[in-house]
CSV table of C-alpha atoms in Angstrom, one decimal:
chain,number,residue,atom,x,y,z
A,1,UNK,CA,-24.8,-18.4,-0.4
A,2,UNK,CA,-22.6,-16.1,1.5
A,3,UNK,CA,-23.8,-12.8,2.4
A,4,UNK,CA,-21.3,-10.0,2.9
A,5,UNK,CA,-22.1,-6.9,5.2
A,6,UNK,CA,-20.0,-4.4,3.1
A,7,UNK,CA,-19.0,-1.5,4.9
A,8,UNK,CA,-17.8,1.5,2.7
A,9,UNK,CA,-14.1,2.3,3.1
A,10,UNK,CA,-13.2,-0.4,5.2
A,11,UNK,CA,-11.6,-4.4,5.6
A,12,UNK,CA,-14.7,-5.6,3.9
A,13,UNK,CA,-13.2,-4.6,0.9
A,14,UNK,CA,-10.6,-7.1,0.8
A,15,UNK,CA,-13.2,-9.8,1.3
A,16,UNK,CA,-15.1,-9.1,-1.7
A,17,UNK,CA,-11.5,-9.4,-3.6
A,18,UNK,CA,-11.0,-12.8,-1.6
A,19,UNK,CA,-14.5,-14.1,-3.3
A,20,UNK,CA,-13.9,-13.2,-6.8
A,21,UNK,CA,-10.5,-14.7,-6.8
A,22,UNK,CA,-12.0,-18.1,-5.7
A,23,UNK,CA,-15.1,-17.0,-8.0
A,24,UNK,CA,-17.7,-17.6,-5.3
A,25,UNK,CA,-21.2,-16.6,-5.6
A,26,UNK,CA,-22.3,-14.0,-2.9
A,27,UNK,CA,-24.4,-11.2,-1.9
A,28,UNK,CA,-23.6,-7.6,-0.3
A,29,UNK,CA,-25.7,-6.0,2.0
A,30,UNK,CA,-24.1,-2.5,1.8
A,31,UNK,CA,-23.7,-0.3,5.5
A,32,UNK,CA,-22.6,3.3,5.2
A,33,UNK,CA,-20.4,5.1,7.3
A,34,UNK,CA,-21.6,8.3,9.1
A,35,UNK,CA,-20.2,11.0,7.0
A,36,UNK,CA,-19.5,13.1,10.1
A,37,UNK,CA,-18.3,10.6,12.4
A,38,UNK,CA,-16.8,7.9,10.3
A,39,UNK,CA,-18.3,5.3,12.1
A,40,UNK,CA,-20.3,2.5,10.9
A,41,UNK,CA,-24.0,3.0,10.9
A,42,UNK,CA,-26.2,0.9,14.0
A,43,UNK,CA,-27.3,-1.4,11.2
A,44,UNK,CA,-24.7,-3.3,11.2
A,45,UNK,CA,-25.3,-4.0,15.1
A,46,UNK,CA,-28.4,-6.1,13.7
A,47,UNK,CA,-25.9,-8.5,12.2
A,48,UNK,CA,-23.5,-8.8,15.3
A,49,UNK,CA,-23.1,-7.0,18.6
A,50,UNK,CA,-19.9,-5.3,17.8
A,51,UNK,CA,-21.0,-3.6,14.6
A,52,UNK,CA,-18.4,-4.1,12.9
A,53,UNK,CA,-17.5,-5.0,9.0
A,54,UNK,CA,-16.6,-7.0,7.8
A,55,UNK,CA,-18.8,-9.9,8.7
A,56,UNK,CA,-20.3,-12.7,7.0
A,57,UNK,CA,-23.1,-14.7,7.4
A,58,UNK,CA,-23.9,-18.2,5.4
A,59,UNK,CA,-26.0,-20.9,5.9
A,60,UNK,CA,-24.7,-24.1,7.5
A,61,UNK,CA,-26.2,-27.7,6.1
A,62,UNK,CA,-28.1,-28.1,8.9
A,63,UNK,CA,-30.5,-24.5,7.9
A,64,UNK,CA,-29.2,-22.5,10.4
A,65,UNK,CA,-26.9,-19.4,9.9
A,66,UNK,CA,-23.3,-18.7,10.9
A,67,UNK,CA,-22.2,-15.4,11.8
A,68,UNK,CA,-18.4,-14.9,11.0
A,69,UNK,CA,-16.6,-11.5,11.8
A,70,UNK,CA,-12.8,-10.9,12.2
A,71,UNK,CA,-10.6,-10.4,8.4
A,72,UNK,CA,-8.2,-13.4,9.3
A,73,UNK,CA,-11.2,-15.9,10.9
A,74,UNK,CA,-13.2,-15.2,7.6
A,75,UNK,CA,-10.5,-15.2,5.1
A,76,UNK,CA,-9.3,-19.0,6.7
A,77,UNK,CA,-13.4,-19.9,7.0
A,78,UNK,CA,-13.5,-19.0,3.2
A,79,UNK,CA,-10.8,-21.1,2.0
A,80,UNK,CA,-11.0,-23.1,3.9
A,81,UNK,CA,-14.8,-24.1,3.1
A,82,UNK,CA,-14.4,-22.7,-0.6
A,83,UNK,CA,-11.5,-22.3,-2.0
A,84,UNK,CA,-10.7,-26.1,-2.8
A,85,UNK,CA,-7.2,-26.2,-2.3
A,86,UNK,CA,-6.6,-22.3,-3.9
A,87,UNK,CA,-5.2,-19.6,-1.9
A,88,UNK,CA,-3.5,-21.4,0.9
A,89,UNK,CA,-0.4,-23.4,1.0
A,90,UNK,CA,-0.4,-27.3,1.9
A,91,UNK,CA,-1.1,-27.1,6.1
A,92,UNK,CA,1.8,-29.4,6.2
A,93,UNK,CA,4.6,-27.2,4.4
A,94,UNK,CA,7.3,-24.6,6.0
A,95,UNK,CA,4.8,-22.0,3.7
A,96,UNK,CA,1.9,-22.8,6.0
A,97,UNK,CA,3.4,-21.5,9.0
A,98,UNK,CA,4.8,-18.3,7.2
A,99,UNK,CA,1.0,-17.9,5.4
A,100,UNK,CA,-0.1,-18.1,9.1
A,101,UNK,CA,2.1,-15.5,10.5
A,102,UNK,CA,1.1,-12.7,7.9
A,103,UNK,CA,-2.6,-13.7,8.5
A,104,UNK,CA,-2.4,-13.1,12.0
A,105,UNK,CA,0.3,-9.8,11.8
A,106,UNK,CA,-1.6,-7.6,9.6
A,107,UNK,CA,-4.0,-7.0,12.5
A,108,UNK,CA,-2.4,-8.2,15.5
A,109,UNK,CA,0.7,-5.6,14.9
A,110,UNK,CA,0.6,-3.8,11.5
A,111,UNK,CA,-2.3,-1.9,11.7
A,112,UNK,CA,-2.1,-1.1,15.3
A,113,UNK,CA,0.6,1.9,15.1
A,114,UNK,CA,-2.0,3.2,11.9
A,115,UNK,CA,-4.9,3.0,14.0
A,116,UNK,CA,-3.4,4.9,16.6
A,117,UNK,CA,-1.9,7.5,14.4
A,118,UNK,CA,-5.7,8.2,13.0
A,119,UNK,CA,-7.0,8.4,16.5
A,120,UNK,CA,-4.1,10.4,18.1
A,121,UNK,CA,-4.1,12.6,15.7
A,122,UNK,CA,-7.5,13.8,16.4
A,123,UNK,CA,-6.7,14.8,19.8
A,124,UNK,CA,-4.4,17.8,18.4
A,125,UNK,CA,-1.8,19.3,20.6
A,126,UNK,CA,-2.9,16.7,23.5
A,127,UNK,CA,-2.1,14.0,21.1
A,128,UNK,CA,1.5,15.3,20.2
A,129,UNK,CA,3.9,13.8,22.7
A,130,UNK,CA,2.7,10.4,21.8
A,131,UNK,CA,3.5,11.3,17.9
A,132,UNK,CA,7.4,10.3,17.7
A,133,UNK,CA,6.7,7.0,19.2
A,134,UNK,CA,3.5,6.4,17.0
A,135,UNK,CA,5.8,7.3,13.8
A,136,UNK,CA,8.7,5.5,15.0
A,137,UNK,CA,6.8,2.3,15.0
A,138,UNK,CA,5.0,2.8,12.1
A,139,UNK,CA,8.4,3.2,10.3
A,140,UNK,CA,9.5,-0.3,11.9
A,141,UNK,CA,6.2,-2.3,10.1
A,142,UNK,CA,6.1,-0.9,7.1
A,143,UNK,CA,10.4,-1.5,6.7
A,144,UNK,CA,9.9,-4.7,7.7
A,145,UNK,CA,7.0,-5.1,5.3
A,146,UNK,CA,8.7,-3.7,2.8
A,147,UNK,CA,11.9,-5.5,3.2
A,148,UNK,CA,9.8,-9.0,3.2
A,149,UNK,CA,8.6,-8.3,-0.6
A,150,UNK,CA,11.8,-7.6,-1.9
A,151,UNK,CA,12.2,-9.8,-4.9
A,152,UNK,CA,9.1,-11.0,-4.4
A,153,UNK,CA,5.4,-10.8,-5.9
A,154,UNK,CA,3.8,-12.6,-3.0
A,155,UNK,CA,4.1,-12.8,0.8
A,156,UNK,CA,4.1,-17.0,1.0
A,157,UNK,CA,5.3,-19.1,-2.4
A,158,UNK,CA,5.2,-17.7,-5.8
A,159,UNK,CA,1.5,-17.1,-6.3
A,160,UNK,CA,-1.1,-15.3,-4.5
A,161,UNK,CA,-2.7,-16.4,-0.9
A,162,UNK,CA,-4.7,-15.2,1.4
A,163,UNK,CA,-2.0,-13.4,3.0
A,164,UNK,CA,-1.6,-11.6,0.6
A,165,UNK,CA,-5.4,-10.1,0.7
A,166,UNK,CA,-5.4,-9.9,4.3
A,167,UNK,CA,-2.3,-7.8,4.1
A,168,UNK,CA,-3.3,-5.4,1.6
A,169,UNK,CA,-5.1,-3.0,4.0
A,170,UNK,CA,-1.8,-2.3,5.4
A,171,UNK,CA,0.0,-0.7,2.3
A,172,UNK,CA,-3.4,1.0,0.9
A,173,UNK,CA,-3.5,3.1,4.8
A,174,UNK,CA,0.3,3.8,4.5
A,175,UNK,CA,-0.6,5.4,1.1
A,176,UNK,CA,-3.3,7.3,2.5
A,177,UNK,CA,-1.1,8.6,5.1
A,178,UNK,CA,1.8,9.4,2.1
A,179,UNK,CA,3.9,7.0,3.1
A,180,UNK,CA,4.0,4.6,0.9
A,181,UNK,CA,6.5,6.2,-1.8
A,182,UNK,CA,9.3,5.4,0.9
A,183,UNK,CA,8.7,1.7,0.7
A,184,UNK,CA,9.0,1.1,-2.8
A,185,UNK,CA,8.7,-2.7,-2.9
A,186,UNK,CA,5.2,-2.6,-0.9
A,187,UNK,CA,4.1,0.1,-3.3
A,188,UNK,CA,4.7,-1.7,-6.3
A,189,UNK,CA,3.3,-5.3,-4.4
A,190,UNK,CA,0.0,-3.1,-3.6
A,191,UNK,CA,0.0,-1.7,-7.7
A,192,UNK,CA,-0.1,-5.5,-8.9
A,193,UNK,CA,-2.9,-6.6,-6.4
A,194,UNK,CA,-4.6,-3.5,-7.7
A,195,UNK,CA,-4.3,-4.5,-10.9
A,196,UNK,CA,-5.9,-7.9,-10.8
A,197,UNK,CA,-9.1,-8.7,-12.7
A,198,UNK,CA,-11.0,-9.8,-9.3
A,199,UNK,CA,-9.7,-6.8,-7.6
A,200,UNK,CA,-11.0,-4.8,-10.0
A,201,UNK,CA,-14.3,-7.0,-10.2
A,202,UNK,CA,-14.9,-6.7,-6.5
A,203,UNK,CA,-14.6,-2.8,-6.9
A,204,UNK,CA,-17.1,-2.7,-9.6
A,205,UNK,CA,-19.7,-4.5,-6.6
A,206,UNK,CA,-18.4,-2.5,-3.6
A,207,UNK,CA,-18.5,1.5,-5.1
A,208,UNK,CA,-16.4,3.8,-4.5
A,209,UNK,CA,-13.2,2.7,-2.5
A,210,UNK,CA,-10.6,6.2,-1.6
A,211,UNK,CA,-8.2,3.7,-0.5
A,212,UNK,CA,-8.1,1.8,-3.7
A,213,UNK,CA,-7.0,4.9,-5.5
């Protein structure tokens, strides 16, 4: 059984999204953010050092536990271990590589310009010379985002992969922000992920989910 530590409003929700697609059983253990702070509560620190969601734990065949943490590590430890061929392209296929790349870009360089324009902009009129290069990179990921679903309903192949859940964090922030209704293929790529039954099944688990609006 795989236990997720569920973190409201954060990555962990695309994980529960990744499990009912591949309809494996599992457990949440819910954390909830500080409602001043926004930052996740010091039970999660039980589970691993960083305290950070998501994470997973399972037991291994030889009783002990794994601890996984990281989106990308635990989407690939998921299919890898569960999804029995489902969600990932054939390791030896030109759509590997390019199911690789998104995995590892949605954190590695998406979501850094986002992060920085939630922090920055807490700093006020300190933060506002670094604004215009915060915004003109944002605008570079999301285009090329954008301009990568066009004519498409997936990021790899023609049905849904892990890429696709690992990258849906990056569209649901832009929306947030207000953004998305300039990228129009990334808004209507994030509608019909929205739309899925096990999208929809992992919100009825999770709770309430602002970005999932």
């Amino acid at each position: 059984m795989l236990t997720v530590h569920h973190l409201n409003e954060s990555r962990s929700q695309r994980i529960l999204w990744l499990l009912e697609e591949l309809g494996v059983p599992y457990e949440i253990v819910q954390h909830t953010r500080d409602p001043k702070t926004r930052l996740a509560p010091p039970s999660l620190l039980a589970v691993h050092p960083l305290g950070k969601s998501p994470v997973i734990t399972a037991k291994q065949e030889d009783g002990g536990d794994l601890t996984v943490i990281e989106s990308g590590a635990i989407i690939d430890y998921v299919i890898r271990r569960h999804g029995e061929g489902r969600l990932a392209p054939d390791p030896a296929s030109a759509d590997y590589d390019r199911y690789q790349q998104w995995l590892h870009y949605a954190e590695g360089s998406a979501m850094l310009p986002l992060m920085l324009n939630m922090y920055v902009g807490r700093l006020g009129e300190a933060g506002a010379p670094l604004h215009p290069r915060i915004q003109g990179e944002i605008a570079n990921h999301l285009s090329f985002v954008n301009d990568s679903l066009a004519g498409r309903d997936f990021f790899v192949g023609d049905a849904l992969t892990g890429a696709d859940i690992q990258m849906s964090f990056v569209p649901e922030v832009a929306k947030a922000m207000g953004k998305l209704p300039e990228y129009p293929h990334m808004a209507a790529w994030i509608a019909r992920m929205h739309a899925r039954p096990a999208w929809k099944a992992a919100l009825d688990k999770s709770g309430p989910y602002a970005l999932g609006a």
